[in-house]
Amino acid sequence: MQHVNSWRDVAAATGAADRAAAEEGVRRAYRAAGLAEPGRIVWAQSPRAAVGIVEKLADAGRSVREEVRTRPWAEERRRMYDELGPAGWSALWSATGAQLWETTAALAERIRSGVVADLAPRPEDESAVRLVLLDAVLGQHDAAWLAAFDGHGDRLTGLAEVARNAGWWWPYENAVVISERPRVLHRDEAGRLDHGEGPALAYGDGFALYAWRGMPVPAAFLEELASLTPHRIREEENAELRRVMLEYYGYDRYLTESGARPVHRDETGILWRIALDGDEDVVMVEVVNSTPEPDGTHRTYWLRVPPATRTAKEGVAWTFGLEGAAYAPVRQT
């Protein structure tokens, strides 16, 4: 569906919010919920800054998230479920919201974790920050479920308008706090936060998240990736960070420069093993593509296989979902 792609773009949007459009969406959402429009709308540069503003708001009144977001969503879902039936609703969700859910939900959770880490360095402070985060409407990161309802009535028009034009927002009786969208967003092909040369997600006030293939990493860690050596990789005590180092450095390069030796070779390729302290071995099969490149050379590939692999043939077979004894290609490509 075309509108699913438009909501995918909303979830990944960066740059300055359209404040006028977002504020009109807020007022429309309040009216749809039967509430008086908020007297104040305050803007923040990031969800982290928004939490700090919310904590200091005077006379904001109680949270109205239930009326503005939770109840309309539940009522619209019930209406459409009754109208389409179980199979129809399931098909609609599969074709719309389910296409966006995993990546947007994971991104929202990473932002929450980042806000908590920044604002609650002590464990005893976390609960207060998490309570404020529970009051948030996720704006652009509500794209998954808004995609499912797009074109099926105007009850959620205000919420959708805010989502298209701004980030997270906090609705209270007398005041609303709205966050700007991020200025920077880098993700890998699977939709995970991923960047090796700076923050994977960054807001205008400096709130940022650093990640490699979805795994959170310290900012200082990324700074040293360009100067890695095999010795530095072996020295790293954190097994997860060491795996990131190996991915960035390149398994083939590490094998070559660390003086590793093959543990087995046969007609399918060469099996290499990297022993790592405190972590499972990294086992790779080196294979050569029998089909030549346009320049006549034959490209070499490195396939990571399970640590228990004992022969090259067994490793290659595993990549095809086969046992080693069952792997007997008629023609190599």
mmCIF file of N, CA and C in Angstrom, residues 59-172:
data_model
loop_
_atom_site.group_PDB
_atom_site.id
_atom_site.type_symbol
_atom_site.label_atom_id
_atom_site.label_comp_id
_atom_site.label_asym_id
_atom_site.label_seq_id
_atom_site.Cartn_x
_atom_site.Cartn_y
_atom_site.Cartn_z
ATOM 1 N N ASP A 59 1.448 23.915 37.084
ATOM 2 C CA ASP A 59 0.021 24.007 36.750
ATOM 3 C C ASP A 59 -0.325 23.359 35.415
ATOM 4 N N ALA A 60 0.370 22.287 35.070
ATOM 5 C CA ALA A 60 0.071 21.595 33.819
ATOM 6 C C ALA A 60 -1.183 20.747 33.922
ATOM 7 N N GLY A 61 -1.556 20.358 35.139
ATOM 8 C CA GLY A 61 -2.701 19.473 35.318
ATOM 9 C C GLY A 61 -2.310 18.029 35.089
ATOM 10 N N ARG A 62 -3.296 17.162 35.111
ATOM 11 C CA ARG A 62 -3.023 15.727 34.972
ATOM 12 C C ARG A 62 -2.748 15.369 33.513
ATOM 13 N N SER A 63 -2.132 14.217 33.330
ATOM 14 C CA SER A 63 -1.907 13.717 31.969
ATOM 15 C C SER A 63 -3.242 13.337 31.333
ATOM 16 N N VAL A 64 -3.414 13.692 30.052
ATOM 17 C CA VAL A 64 -4.632 13.309 29.327
ATOM 18 C C VAL A 64 -4.280 12.363 28.170
ATOM 19 N N ARG A 65 -3.187 11.652 28.296
ATOM 20 C CA ARG A 65 -2.791 10.703 27.256
ATOM 21 C C ARG A 65 -3.871 9.650 27.017
ATOM 22 N N GLU A 66 -4.502 9.213 28.079
ATOM 23 C CA GLU A 66 -5.562 8.216 27.953
ATOM 24 C C GLU A 66 -6.660 8.710 27.020
ATOM 25 N N GLU A 67 -7.122 9.952 27.209
ATOM 26 C CA GLU A 67 -8.200 10.497 26.404
ATOM 27 C C GLU A 67 -7.751 10.838 24.981
ATOM 28 N N VAL A 68 -6.527 11.351 24.858
ATOM 29 C CA VAL A 68 -6.059 11.857 23.572
ATOM 30 C C VAL A 68 -5.548 10.738 22.662
ATOM 31 N N ARG A 69 -4.876 9.748 23.240
ATOM 32 C CA ARG A 69 -4.243 8.738 22.413
ATOM 33 C C ARG A 69 -4.768 7.329 22.656
ATOM 34 N N THR A 70 -4.772 6.868 23.916
ATOM 35 C CA THR A 70 -5.068 5.457 24.196
ATOM 36 C C THR A 70 -6.513 5.089 23.874
ATOM 37 N N ARG A 71 -7.459 5.874 24.358
ATOM 38 C CA ARG A 71 -8.868 5.543 24.154
ATOM 39 C C ARG A 71 -9.291 5.637 22.686
ATOM 40 N N PRO A 72 -8.933 6.723 21.967
ATOM 41 C CA PRO A 72 -9.306 6.765 20.540
ATOM 42 C C PRO A 72 -8.724 5.596 19.748
ATOM 43 N N TRP A 73 -7.486 5.230 20.044
ATOM 44 C CA TRP A 73 -6.870 4.093 19.341
ATOM 45 C C TRP A 73 -7.663 2.817 19.596
ATOM 46 N N ALA A 74 -7.989 2.565 20.879
ATOM 47 C CA ALA A 74 -8.707 1.338 21.229
ATOM 48 C C ALA A 74 -10.097 1.306 20.594
ATOM 49 N N GLU A 75 -10.780 2.457 20.595
ATOM 50 C CA GLU A 75 -12.125 2.494 20.039
ATOM 51 C C GLU A 75 -12.107 2.315 18.512
ATOM 52 N N GLU A 76 -11.125 2.922 17.846
ATOM 53 C CA GLU A 76 -11.016 2.754 16.403
ATOM 54 C C GLU A 76 -10.650 1.326 16.043
ATOM 55 N N ARG A 77 -9.801 0.731 16.822
ATOM 56 C CA ARG A 77 -9.427 -0.661 16.561
ATOM 57 C C ARG A 77 -10.640 -1.577 16.728
ATOM 58 N N ARG A 78 -11.416 -1.352 17.766
ATOM 59 C CA ARG A 78 -12.616 -2.166 17.982
ATOM 60 C C ARG A 78 -13.614 -1.969 16.842
ATOM 61 N N ARG A 79 -13.772 -0.721 16.397
ATOM 62 C CA ARG A 79 -14.708 -0.454 15.317
ATOM 63 C C ARG A 79 -14.281 -1.172 14.043
ATOM 64 N N MET A 80 -13.022 -1.100 13.716
ATOM 65 C CA MET A 80 -12.544 -1.732 12.494
ATOM 66 C C MET A 80 -12.520 -3.252 12.613
ATOM 67 N N TYR A 81 -12.229 -3.746 13.797
ATOM 68 C CA TYR A 81 -12.250 -5.193 14.018
ATOM 69 C C TYR A 81 -13.663 -5.732 13.805
ATOM 70 N N ASP A 82 -14.656 -5.007 14.345
ATOM 71 C CA ASP A 82 -16.047 -5.431 14.163
ATOM 72 C C ASP A 82 -16.468 -5.325 12.698
ATOM 73 N N GLU A 83 -15.971 -4.309 12.018
ATOM 74 C CA GLU A 83 -16.352 -4.089 10.624
ATOM 75 C C GLU A 83 -15.689 -5.100 9.681
ATOM 76 N N LEU A 84 -14.425 -5.424 9.930
ATOM 77 C CA LEU A 84 -13.668 -6.293 9.029
ATOM 78 C C LEU A 84 -13.679 -7.756 9.438
ATOM 79 N N GLY A 85 -13.942 -8.015 10.729
ATOM 80 C CA GLY A 85 -13.855 -9.381 11.224
ATOM 81 C C GLY A 85 -12.414 -9.740 11.560
ATOM 82 N N PRO A 86 -12.202 -10.827 12.294
ATOM 83 C CA PRO A 86 -10.841 -11.198 12.709
ATOM 84 C C PRO A 86 -9.875 -11.356 11.542
ATOM 85 N N ALA A 87 -10.304 -12.054 10.486
ATOM 86 C CA ALA A 87 -9.416 -12.288 9.353
ATOM 87 C C ALA A 87 -9.115 -10.989 8.612
ATOM 88 N N GLY A 88 -10.125 -10.139 8.455
ATOM 89 C CA GLY A 88 -9.938 -8.876 7.753
ATOM 90 C C GLY A 88 -9.001 -7.943 8.504
ATOM 91 N N TRP A 89 -9.198 -7.867 9.837
ATOM 92 C CA TRP A 89 -8.320 -7.011 10.637
ATOM 93 C C TRP A 89 -6.878 -7.522 10.593
ATOM 94 N N SER A 90 -6.714 -8.837 10.701
ATOM 95 C CA SER A 90 -5.376 -9.422 10.657
ATOM 96 C C SER A 90 -4.691 -9.131 9.327
ATOM 97 N N ALA A 91 -5.446 -9.226 8.246
ATOM 98 C CA ALA A 91 -4.885 -8.951 6.925
ATOM 99 C C ALA A 91 -4.490 -7.488 6.788
ATOM 100 N N LEU A 92 -5.344 -6.597 7.310
ATOM 101 C CA LEU A 92 -5.046 -5.169 7.241
ATOM 102 C C LEU A 92 -3.779 -4.851 8.024
ATOM 103 N N TRP A 93 -3.677 -5.369 9.253
ATOM 104 C CA TRP A 93 -2.505 -5.105 10.084
ATOM 105 C C TRP A 93 -1.237 -5.657 9.425
ATOM 106 N N SER A 94 -1.340 -6.858 8.864
ATOM 107 C CA SER A 94 -0.175 -7.467 8.213
ATOM 108 C C SER A 94 0.320 -6.639 7.038
ATOM 109 N N ALA A 95 -0.615 -6.007 6.325
ATOM 110 C CA ALA A 95 -0.252 -5.234 5.141
ATOM 111 C C ALA A 95 0.172 -3.801 5.477
ATOM 112 N N THR A 96 -0.071 -3.360 6.713
ATOM 113 C CA THR A 96 0.213 -1.964 7.055
ATOM 114 C C THR A 96 1.127 -1.876 8.280
ATOM 115 N N GLY A 97 0.531 -1.827 9.448
ATOM 116 C CA GLY A 97 1.306 -1.595 10.661
ATOM 117 C C GLY A 97 2.408 -2.595 10.914
ATOM 118 N N ALA A 98 2.166 -3.855 10.612
ATOM 119 C CA ALA A 98 3.177 -4.885 10.863
ATOM 120 C C ALA A 98 4.444 -4.641 10.054
ATOM 121 N N GLN A 99 4.337 -3.933 8.932
ATOM 122 C CA GLN A 99 5.501 -3.650 8.103
ATOM 123 C C GLN A 99 6.467 -2.670 8.783
ATOM 124 N N LEU A 100 5.948 -1.901 9.735
ATOM 125 C CA LEU A 100 6.743 -0.852 10.375
ATOM 126 C C LEU A 100 6.988 -1.111 11.850
ATOM 127 N N TRP A 101 6.244 -2.044 12.413
ATOM 128 C CA TRP A 101 6.202 -2.166 13.868
ATOM 129 C C TRP A 101 7.564 -2.462 14.483
ATOM 130 N N GLU A 102 8.246 -3.469 13.980
ATOM 131 C CA GLU A 102 9.471 -3.926 14.626
ATOM 132 C C GLU A 102 10.532 -2.832 14.697
ATOM 133 N N THR A 103 10.770 -2.156 13.592
ATOM 134 C CA THR A 103 11.829 -1.152 13.585
ATOM 135 C C THR A 103 11.458 0.083 14.396
ATOM 136 N N THR A 104 10.197 0.540 14.310
ATOM 137 C CA THR A 104 9.814 1.737 15.057
ATOM 138 C C THR A 104 9.737 1.464 16.553
ATOM 139 N N ALA A 105 9.254 0.287 16.931
ATOM 140 C CA ALA A 105 9.186 -0.059 18.355
ATOM 141 C C ALA A 105 10.579 -0.166 18.944
ATOM 142 N N ALA A 106 11.504 -0.764 18.196
ATOM 143 C CA ALA A 106 12.882 -0.890 18.682
ATOM 144 C C ALA A 106 13.541 0.482 18.811
ATOM 145 N N LEU A 107 13.283 1.362 17.856
ATOM 146 C CA LEU A 107 13.850 2.702 17.911
ATOM 147 C C LEU A 107 13.311 3.471 19.107
ATOM 148 N N ALA A 108 12.010 3.386 19.336
ATOM 149 C CA ALA A 108 11.412 4.081 20.479
ATOM 150 C C ALA A 108 11.994 3.571 21.798
ATOM 151 N N GLU A 109 12.213 2.269 21.893
ATOM 152 C CA GLU A 109 12.771 1.705 23.121
ATOM 153 C C GLU A 109 14.211 2.165 23.329
ATOM 154 N N ARG A 110 14.959 2.287 22.246
ATOM 155 C CA ARG A 110 16.333 2.787 22.379
ATOM 156 C C ARG A 110 16.343 4.232 22.846
ATOM 157 N N ILE A 111 15.395 5.029 22.354
ATOM 158 C CA ILE A 111 15.330 6.420 22.800
ATOM 159 C C ILE A 111 14.982 6.479 24.282
ATOM 160 N N ARG A 112 14.006 5.676 24.701
ATOM 161 C CA ARG A 112 13.660 5.636 26.130
ATOM 162 C C ARG A 112 14.885 5.286 26.974
ATOM 163 N N SER A 113 15.580 4.235 26.565
ATOM 164 C CA SER A 113 16.754 3.798 27.322
ATOM 165 C C SER A 113 17.814 4.885 27.369
ATOM 166 N N GLY A 114 17.991 5.589 26.257
ATOM 167 C CA GLY A 114 18.968 6.662 26.221
ATOM 168 C C GLY A 114 18.603 7.823 27.136
ATOM 169 N N VAL A 115 17.327 8.167 27.165
ATOM 170 C CA VAL A 115 16.866 9.243 28.051
ATOM 171 C C VAL A 115 17.083 8.857 29.514
ATOM 172 N N VAL A 116 16.717 7.622 29.854
ATOM 173 C CA VAL A 116 16.896 7.157 31.232
ATOM 174 C C VAL A 116 18.372 7.163 31.609
ATOM 175 N N ALA A 117 19.222 6.688 30.711
ATOM 176 C CA ALA A 117 20.653 6.639 31.005
ATOM 177 C C ALA A 117 21.229 8.030 31.231
ATOM 178 N N ASP A 118 20.756 9.011 30.455
ATOM 179 C CA ASP A 118 21.270 10.373 30.588
ATOM 180 C C ASP A 118 20.751 11.093 31.825
ATOM 181 N N LEU A 119 19.465 10.891 32.131
ATOM 182 C CA LEU A 119 18.830 11.661 33.205
ATOM 183 C C LEU A 119 18.793 10.952 34.541
ATOM 184 N N ALA A 120 19.076 9.668 34.554
ATOM 185 C CA ALA A 120 19.024 8.917 35.814
ATOM 186 C C ALA A 120 20.291 8.083 35.975
ATOM 187 N N PRO A 121 21.418 8.717 36.244
ATOM 188 C CA PRO A 121 22.662 7.969 36.398
ATOM 189 C C PRO A 121 22.637 7.009 37.588
ATOM 190 N N ARG A 122 21.780 7.302 38.582
ATOM 191 C CA ARG A 122 21.646 6.403 39.734
ATOM 192 C C ARG A 122 20.380 5.566 39.583
ATOM 193 N N PRO A 123 20.440 4.271 39.891
ATOM 194 C CA PRO A 123 19.270 3.396 39.741
ATOM 195 C C PRO A 123 18.034 3.917 40.474
ATOM 196 N N GLU A 124 18.236 4.556 41.605
ATOM 197 C CA GLU A 124 17.087 5.039 42.379
ATOM 198 C C GLU A 124 16.362 6.204 41.709
ATOM 199 N N ASP A 125 16.985 6.815 40.719
ATOM 200 C CA ASP A 125 16.348 7.933 40.020
ATOM 201 C C ASP A 125 15.554 7.492 38.785
ATOM 202 N N GLU A 126 15.701 6.246 38.384
ATOM 203 C CA GLU A 126 15.112 5.792 37.126
ATOM 204 C C GLU A 126 13.594 5.837 37.111
ATOM 205 N N SER A 127 12.964 5.460 38.221
ATOM 206 C CA SER A 127 11.499 5.342 38.229
ATOM 207 C C SER A 127 10.829 6.669 37.906
ATOM 208 N N ALA A 128 11.369 7.778 38.411
ATOM 209 C CA ALA A 128 10.760 9.088 38.158
ATOM 210 C C ALA A 128 10.825 9.436 36.668
ATOM 211 N N VAL A 129 11.953 9.149 36.029
ATOM 212 C CA VAL A 129 12.101 9.434 34.598
ATOM 213 C C VAL A 129 11.180 8.537 33.777
ATOM 214 N N ARG A 130 11.112 7.256 34.140
ATOM 215 C CA ARG A 130 10.256 6.325 33.395
ATOM 216 C C ARG A 130 8.783 6.704 33.520
ATOM 217 N N LEU A 131 8.384 7.241 34.654
ATOM 218 C CA LEU A 131 6.991 7.672 34.819
ATOM 219 C C LEU A 131 6.655 8.811 33.871
ATOM 220 N N VAL A 132 7.580 9.741 33.696
ATOM 221 C CA VAL A 132 7.345 10.836 32.749
ATOM 222 C C VAL A 132 7.269 10.290 31.326
ATOM 223 N N LEU A 133 8.135 9.333 30.999
ATOM 224 C CA LEU A 133 8.124 8.752 29.662
ATOM 225 C C LEU A 133 6.824 8.012 29.360
ATOM 226 N N LEU A 134 6.175 7.487 30.399
ATOM 227 C CA LEU A 134 4.897 6.800 30.195
ATOM 228 C C LEU A 134 3.804 7.750 29.731
ATOM 229 N N ASP A 135 3.966 9.036 29.989
ATOM 230 C CA ASP A 135 2.963 10.028 29.570
ATOM 231 C C ASP A 135 3.131 10.457 28.114
ATOM 232 N N ALA A 136 4.186 10.001 27.458
ATOM 233 C CA ALA A 136 4.480 10.489 26.105
ATOM 234 C C ALA A 136 3.614 9.822 25.047
ATOM 235 N N VAL A 137 3.194 10.623 24.067
ATOM 236 C CA VAL A 137 2.648 10.129 22.804
ATOM 237 C C VAL A 137 3.828 10.157 21.840
ATOM 238 N N LEU A 138 4.038 9.110 21.064
ATOM 239 C CA LEU A 138 5.298 8.956 20.348
ATOM 240 C C LEU A 138 5.383 9.683 19.007
ATOM 241 N N GLY A 139 4.361 10.426 18.630
ATOM 242 C CA GLY A 139 4.464 11.229 17.414
ATOM 243 C C GLY A 139 4.872 10.389 16.219
ATOM 244 N N GLN A 140 5.957 10.752 15.560
ATOM 245 C CA GLN A 140 6.390 10.055 14.357
ATOM 246 C C GLN A 140 6.633 8.573 14.598
ATOM 247 N N HIS A 141 6.961 8.187 15.828
ATOM 248 C CA HIS A 141 7.244 6.777 16.118
ATOM 249 C C HIS A 141 5.990 5.990 16.481
ATOM 250 N N ASP A 142 4.820 6.614 16.323
ATOM 251 C CA ASP A 142 3.541 5.901 16.336
ATOM 252 C C ASP A 142 3.115 5.566 14.912
ATOM 253 N N ALA A 143 4.046 5.661 13.967
ATOM 254 C CA ALA A 143 3.714 5.492 12.551
ATOM 255 C C ALA A 143 3.104 4.140 12.238
ATOM 256 N N ALA A 144 3.506 3.087 12.952
ATOM 257 C CA ALA A 144 3.021 1.739 12.616
ATOM 258 C C ALA A 144 1.509 1.645 12.751
ATOM 259 N N TRP A 145 0.991 2.022 13.918
ATOM 260 C CA TRP A 145 -0.452 1.857 14.080
ATOM 261 C C TRP A 145 -1.238 2.948 13.357
ATOM 262 N N LEU A 146 -0.654 4.112 13.172
ATOM 263 C CA LEU A 146 -1.338 5.146 12.384
ATOM 264 C C LEU A 146 -1.467 4.714 10.920
ATOM 265 N N ALA A 147 -0.485 3.952 10.420
ATOM 266 C CA ALA A 147 -0.573 3.440 9.051
ATOM 267 C C ALA A 147 -1.766 2.511 8.882
ATOM 268 N N ALA A 148 -2.066 1.737 9.915
ATOM 269 C CA ALA A 148 -3.189 0.792 9.830
ATOM 270 C C ALA A 148 -4.530 1.515 9.744
ATOM 271 N N PHE A 149 -4.620 2.688 10.362
ATOM 272 C CA PHE A 149 -5.893 3.408 10.391
ATOM 273 C C PHE A 149 -6.012 4.461 9.289
ATOM 274 N N ASP A 150 -4.931 4.700 8.567
ATOM 275 C CA ASP A 150 -4.941 5.734 7.532
ATOM 276 C C ASP A 150 -6.027 5.438 6.494
ATOM 277 N N GLY A 151 -6.867 6.441 6.241
ATOM 278 C CA GLY A 151 -7.924 6.281 5.253
ATOM 279 C C GLY A 151 -9.188 5.625 5.766
ATOM 280 N N HIS A 152 -9.260 5.382 7.079
ATOM 281 C CA HIS A 152 -10.434 4.708 7.646
ATOM 282 C C HIS A 152 -11.144 5.609 8.667
ATOM 283 N N GLY A 153 -11.384 6.843 8.319
ATOM 284 C CA GLY A 153 -12.079 7.744 9.228
ATOM 285 C C GLY A 153 -11.159 8.848 9.699
ATOM 286 N N ASP A 154 -11.758 9.858 10.352
ATOM 287 C CA ASP A 154 -10.979 11.028 10.751
ATOM 288 C C ASP A 154 -10.834 11.186 12.254
ATOM 289 N N ARG A 155 -11.178 10.150 13.011
ATOM 290 C CA ARG A 155 -11.087 10.244 14.475
ATOM 291 C C ARG A 155 -9.643 10.502 14.938
ATOM 292 N N LEU A 156 -8.686 9.971 14.192
ATOM 293 C CA LEU A 156 -7.282 10.071 14.597
ATOM 294 C C LEU A 156 -6.508 11.103 13.778
ATOM 295 N N THR A 157 -7.220 11.979 13.097
ATOM 296 C CA THR A 157 -6.566 12.944 12.220
ATOM 297 C C THR A 157 -5.585 13.839 12.960
ATOM 298 N N GLY A 158 -5.962 14.299 14.148
ATOM 299 C CA GLY A 158 -5.076 15.169 14.923
ATOM 300 C C GLY A 158 -3.791 14.469 15.307
ATOM 301 N N LEU A 159 -3.901 13.237 15.785
ATOM 302 C CA LEU A 159 -2.710 12.469 16.152
ATOM 303 C C LEU A 159 -1.806 12.262 14.936
ATOM 304 N N ALA A 160 -2.412 11.955 13.798
ATOM 305 C CA ALA A 160 -1.638 11.732 12.579
ATOM 306 C C ALA A 160 -0.936 13.014 12.134
ATOM 307 N N GLU A 161 -1.611 14.162 12.320
ATOM 308 C CA GLU A 161 -1.018 15.436 11.907
ATOM 309 C C GLU A 161 0.203 15.765 12.750
ATOM 310 N N VAL A 162 0.122 15.505 14.053
ATOM 311 C CA VAL A 162 1.295 15.724 14.899
ATOM 312 C C VAL A 162 2.421 14.790 14.478
ATOM 313 N N ALA A 163 2.089 13.512 14.249
ATOM 314 C CA ALA A 163 3.103 12.517 13.896
ATOM 315 C C ALA A 163 3.836 12.895 12.616
ATOM 316 N N ARG A 164 3.119 13.433 11.655
ATOM 317 C CA ARG A 164 3.751 13.797 10.378
ATOM 318 C C ARG A 164 4.669 15.005 10.505
ATOM 319 N N ASN A 165 4.540 15.754 11.582
ATOM 320 C CA ASN A 165 5.234 17.031 11.659
ATOM 321 C C ASN A 165 6.122 17.234 12.874
ATOM 322 N N ALA A 166 6.167 16.256 13.784
ATOM 323 C CA ALA A 166 6.964 16.443 15.001
ATOM 324 C C ALA A 166 7.313 15.099 15.613
ATOM 325 N N GLY A 167 8.052 15.173 16.720
ATOM 326 C CA GLY A 167 8.455 13.977 17.437
ATOM 327 C C GLY A 167 7.518 13.653 18.583
ATOM 328 N N TRP A 168 8.065 13.190 19.679
ATOM 329 C CA TRP A 168 7.254 12.793 20.833
ATOM 330 C C TRP A 168 6.581 14.017 21.459
ATOM 331 N N TRP A 169 5.425 13.784 22.110
ATOM 332 C CA TRP A 169 4.771 14.892 22.803
ATOM 333 C C TRP A 169 4.023 14.415 24.035
ATOM 334 N N TRP A 170 3.890 15.342 24.980
ATOM 335 C CA TRP A 170 3.315 15.041 26.285
ATOM 336 C C TRP A 170 2.049 15.885 26.484
ATOM 337 N N PRO A 171 0.867 15.260 26.485
ATOM 338 C CA PRO A 171 -0.375 16.025 26.640
ATOM 339 C C PRO A 171 -0.859 16.083 28.099
ATOM 340 N N TYR A 172 -1.076 17.277 28.605
ATOM 341 C CA TYR A 172 -1.642 17.474 29.938
ATOM 342 C C TYR A 172 -2.858 18.380 29.826
#
